[in-house]
Amino acid sequence: MKKLILMIVCMLGVYGQSNAQGNNKIVVKVDKINSSEGTVNVALFNSEKDFLNKPYMSKIKDANGGELEFEFEAVPNGEYTISIYHDVNKNGELDKNFIGIPNEPYGVSLEGRSMFGPPNYSDAKFTLANENTKLVISLD
């Protein structure tokens, strides 16, 4: 009987610990997809150091000329940013002109776009803390 009680207490402790770390879901609705050519690429970043370079998670779907939804599940609590681009020519990268301005539609979380240069992590970050989140990001 003591072993059974100990086992139950241990199981509750493990459950409580995993619940405290967060098991969040992020739903990203992408709108203003202007064509059905290519793919829409969504990247979730969990650090400023990796922002726009090394995603924590990513998803790709065929473009549909309207809206798409992407889901990231089992996301731990923490700070995150999201960047999206419509890879019209399916070459796997955000095409830019000779001075570095994107030629393909893109967007970031919290509309954290910069007037000049790439988006800033601090303008695009949001915090997850034991909750599900839905973001709507428009491509421009």
Short mmCIF file of the C-alpha atoms (twelve columns), coordinates in Angstrom:
data_MODEL
# 
_entry.id   MODEL 
# 
loop_
_atom_site.group_PDB 
_atom_site.id 
_atom_site.type_symbol 
_atom_site.label_atom_id 
_atom_site.label_alt_id 
_atom_site.label_comp_id 
_atom_site.label_asym_id 
_atom_site.label_seq_id 
_atom_site.Cartn_x 
_atom_site.Cartn_y 
_atom_site.Cartn_z 
_atom_site.pdbx_PDB_model_num 
ATOM 1   C CA . MET A 1   0.000  0.000  0.000   1 
ATOM 2   C CA . LYS A 2   2.848  2.402  0.827   1 
ATOM 3   C CA . LYS A 3   4.406  1.686  -2.578  1 
ATOM 4   C CA . LEU A 4   1.112  2.446  -4.318  1 
ATOM 5   C CA . ILE A 5   0.749  5.769  -2.497  1 
ATOM 6   C CA . LEU A 6   4.377  6.661  -3.246  1 
ATOM 7   C CA . MET A 7   3.872  5.814  -6.918  1 
ATOM 8   C CA . ILE A 8   0.744  8.010  -7.116  1 
ATOM 9   C CA . VAL A 9   2.528  10.917 -5.423  1 
ATOM 10  C CA . CYS A 10  5.456  10.586 -7.845  1 
ATOM 11  C CA . MET A 11  3.117  10.486 -10.852 1 
ATOM 12  C CA . LEU A 12  1.320  13.617 -9.655  1 
ATOM 13  C CA . GLY A 13  4.664  15.352 -9.205  1 
ATOM 14  C CA . VAL A 14  5.728  14.518 -12.767 1 
ATOM 15  C CA . TYR A 15  2.353  15.660 -14.126 1 
ATOM 16  C CA . GLY A 16  2.562  18.913 -12.208 1 
ATOM 17  C CA . GLN A 17  6.094  19.543 -13.427 1 
ATOM 18  C CA . SER A 18  5.231  19.031 -17.105 1 
ATOM 19  C CA . ASN A 19  2.138  21.190 -16.713 1 
ATOM 20  C CA . ALA A 20  4.219  23.981 -15.123 1 
ATOM 21  C CA . GLN A 21  6.579  23.969 -18.119 1 
ATOM 22  C CA . GLY A 22  3.632  24.632 -20.424 1 
ATOM 23  C CA . ASN A 23  2.041  22.667 -23.165 1 
ATOM 24  C CA . ASN A 24  0.889  25.591 -25.248 1 
ATOM 25  C CA . LYS A 25  -0.546 25.720 -28.733 1 
ATOM 26  C CA . ILE A 26  0.056  28.591 -31.134 1 
ATOM 27  C CA . VAL A 27  -2.345 29.002 -34.042 1 
ATOM 28  C CA . VAL A 28  -1.115 31.342 -36.767 1 
ATOM 29  C CA . LYS A 29  -3.622 32.617 -39.309 1 
ATOM 30  C CA . VAL A 30  -1.892 34.042 -42.378 1 
ATOM 31  C CA . ASP A 31  -3.987 36.335 -44.537 1 
ATOM 32  C CA . LYS A 32  -3.462 38.427 -47.666 1 
ATOM 33  C CA . ILE A 33  -1.931 35.518 -49.588 1 
ATOM 34  C CA . ASN A 34  -2.260 37.078 -53.040 1 
ATOM 35  C CA . SER A 35  -1.607 34.050 -55.245 1 
ATOM 36  C CA . SER A 36  -1.756 30.281 -55.189 1 
ATOM 37  C CA . GLU A 37  1.773  29.955 -56.556 1 
ATOM 38  C CA . GLY A 38  4.559  28.640 -54.337 1 
ATOM 39  C CA . THR A 39  4.483  27.973 -50.606 1 
ATOM 40  C CA . VAL A 40  3.894  29.873 -47.378 1 
ATOM 41  C CA . ASN A 41  6.678  29.317 -44.835 1 
ATOM 42  C CA . VAL A 42  6.148  29.998 -41.124 1 
ATOM 43  C CA . ALA A 43  9.031  29.963 -38.632 1 
ATOM 44  C CA . LEU A 44  8.777  30.086 -34.829 1 
ATOM 45  C CA . PHE A 45  11.842 31.473 -33.017 1 
ATOM 46  C CA . ASN A 46  12.570 31.150 -29.298 1 
ATOM 47  C CA . SER A 47  15.602 33.438 -28.938 1 
ATOM 48  C CA . GLU A 48  16.862 36.767 -30.216 1 
ATOM 49  C CA . LYS A 49  20.161 35.138 -31.197 1 
ATOM 50  C CA . ASP A 50  18.404 32.734 -33.595 1 
ATOM 51  C CA . PHE A 51  15.766 35.189 -34.884 1 
ATOM 52  C CA . LEU A 52  15.491 35.022 -38.694 1 
ATOM 53  C CA . ASN A 53  18.312 32.441 -38.868 1 
ATOM 54  C CA . LYS A 54  17.550 29.235 -36.974 1 
ATOM 55  C CA . PRO A 55  13.869 28.480 -36.254 1 
ATOM 56  C CA . TYR A 56  12.810 26.546 -33.180 1 
ATOM 57  C CA . MET A 57  9.940  25.073 -35.237 1 
ATOM 58  C CA . SER A 58  8.754  25.654 -38.791 1 
ATOM 59  C CA . LYS A 59  5.886  24.697 -41.095 1 
ATOM 60  C CA . ILE A 60  5.299  24.952 -44.839 1 
ATOM 61  C CA . LYS A 61  2.033  24.762 -46.798 1 
ATOM 62  C CA . ASP A 62  1.133  25.300 -50.436 1 
ATOM 63  C CA . ALA A 63  -0.167 28.819 -51.063 1 
ATOM 64  C CA . ASN A 64  -3.891 29.073 -51.767 1 
ATOM 65  C CA . GLY A 65  -4.501 32.686 -52.742 1 
ATOM 66  C CA . GLY A 66  -6.405 33.496 -49.546 1 
ATOM 67  C CA . GLU A 67  -5.783 32.458 -45.933 1 
ATOM 68  C CA . LEU A 68  -3.974 29.582 -44.238 1 
ATOM 69  C CA . GLU A 69  -3.746 28.390 -40.634 1 
ATOM 70  C CA . PHE A 70  -0.681 26.813 -39.060 1 
ATOM 71  C CA . GLU A 71  -0.548 25.117 -35.645 1 
ATOM 72  C CA . PHE A 72  2.450  24.701 -33.383 1 
ATOM 73  C CA . GLU A 73  1.692  22.286 -30.532 1 
ATOM 74  C CA . ALA A 74  3.486  21.379 -27.295 1 
ATOM 75  C CA . VAL A 75  5.267  24.735 -27.189 1 
ATOM 76  C CA . PRO A 76  6.926  25.397 -23.797 1 
ATOM 77  C CA . ASN A 77  6.404  28.620 -21.873 1 
ATOM 78  C CA . GLY A 78  8.725  31.426 -22.973 1 
ATOM 79  C CA . GLU A 79  9.302  34.297 -25.389 1 
ATOM 80  C CA . TYR A 80  8.738  33.736 -29.111 1 
ATOM 81  C CA . THR A 81  8.593  35.495 -32.448 1 
ATOM 82  C CA . ILE A 82  7.139  34.357 -35.754 1 
ATOM 83  C CA . SER A 83  8.226  35.235 -39.261 1 
ATOM 84  C CA . ILE A 84  6.362  34.289 -42.422 1 
ATOM 85  C CA . TYR A 85  7.095  34.629 -46.097 1 
ATOM 86  C CA . HIS A 86  5.350  33.623 -49.313 1 
ATOM 87  C CA . ASP A 87  7.966  31.748 -51.328 1 
ATOM 88  C CA . VAL A 88  6.325  32.431 -54.684 1 
ATOM 89  C CA . ASN A 89  9.056  30.764 -56.766 1 
ATOM 90  C CA . LYS A 90  9.622  27.866 -54.304 1 
ATOM 91  C CA . ASN A 91  13.379 28.405 -54.041 1 
ATOM 92  C CA . GLY A 92  13.397 28.017 -50.237 1 
ATOM 93  C CA . GLU A 93  14.373 31.579 -49.359 1 
ATOM 94  C CA . LEU A 94  12.943 35.083 -49.099 1 
ATOM 95  C CA . ASP A 95  14.062 36.786 -52.299 1 
ATOM 96  C CA . LYS A 96  15.415 40.335 -51.959 1 
ATOM 97  C CA . ASN A 97  16.461 43.040 -54.391 1 
ATOM 98  C CA . PHE A 98  20.011 44.371 -54.741 1 
ATOM 99  C CA . ILE A 99  19.711 46.591 -51.632 1 
ATOM 100 C CA . GLY A 100 18.144 43.878 -49.470 1 
ATOM 101 C CA . ILE A 101 14.445 44.794 -49.644 1 
ATOM 102 C CA . PRO A 102 12.230 41.680 -49.894 1 
ATOM 103 C CA . ASN A 103 10.704 40.961 -53.313 1 
ATOM 104 C CA . GLU A 104 8.290  38.401 -51.852 1 
ATOM 105 C CA . PRO A 105 5.470  39.058 -49.366 1 
ATOM 106 C CA . TYR A 106 6.407  38.589 -45.711 1 
ATOM 107 C CA . GLY A 107 5.161  39.320 -42.197 1 
ATOM 108 C CA . VAL A 108 6.161  38.986 -38.544 1 
ATOM 109 C CA . SER A 109 4.334  38.560 -35.260 1 
ATOM 110 C CA . LEU A 110 2.762  41.630 -33.651 1 
ATOM 111 C CA . GLU A 111 3.311  43.520 -36.926 1 
ATOM 112 C CA . GLY A 112 6.880  44.051 -35.702 1 
ATOM 113 C CA . ARG A 113 8.187  45.152 -39.076 1 
ATOM 114 C CA . SER A 114 10.919 47.740 -39.311 1 
ATOM 115 C CA . MET A 115 10.812 50.740 -41.647 1 
ATOM 116 C CA . PHE A 116 14.417 50.127 -42.641 1 
ATOM 117 C CA . GLY A 117 16.196 46.798 -42.421 1 
ATOM 118 C CA . PRO A 118 15.008 43.487 -41.027 1 
ATOM 119 C CA . PRO A 119 12.361 43.272 -38.291 1 
ATOM 120 C CA . ASN A 120 13.474 43.691 -34.689 1 
ATOM 121 C CA . TYR A 121 13.110 40.782 -32.295 1 
ATOM 122 C CA . SER A 122 11.919 43.058 -29.490 1 
ATOM 123 C CA . ASP A 123 9.093  44.478 -31.651 1 
ATOM 124 C CA . ALA A 124 7.864  41.037 -32.707 1 
ATOM 125 C CA . LYS A 125 8.198  39.020 -29.471 1 
ATOM 126 C CA . PHE A 126 5.316  37.678 -27.419 1 
ATOM 127 C CA . THR A 127 5.213  35.577 -24.247 1 
ATOM 128 C CA . LEU A 128 3.522  32.217 -23.706 1 
ATOM 129 C CA . ALA A 129 2.637  31.206 -20.157 1 
ATOM 130 C CA . ASN A 130 0.307  28.204 -19.882 1 
ATOM 131 C CA . GLU A 131 -2.085 29.414 -22.556 1 
ATOM 132 C CA . ASN A 132 -3.058 28.874 -26.153 1 
ATOM 133 C CA . THR A 133 -2.479 31.794 -28.496 1 
ATOM 134 C CA . LYS A 134 -3.912 32.753 -31.871 1 
ATOM 135 C CA . LEU A 135 -2.127 35.322 -34.023 1 
ATOM 136 C CA . VAL A 136 -3.241 36.847 -37.305 1 
ATOM 137 C CA . ILE A 137 -0.353 37.932 -39.507 1 
ATOM 138 C CA . SER A 138 -0.847 39.704 -42.826 1 
ATOM 139 C CA . LEU A 139 1.581  39.368 -45.696 1 
ATOM 140 C CA . ASP A 140 2.741  42.591 -47.339 1 
# 
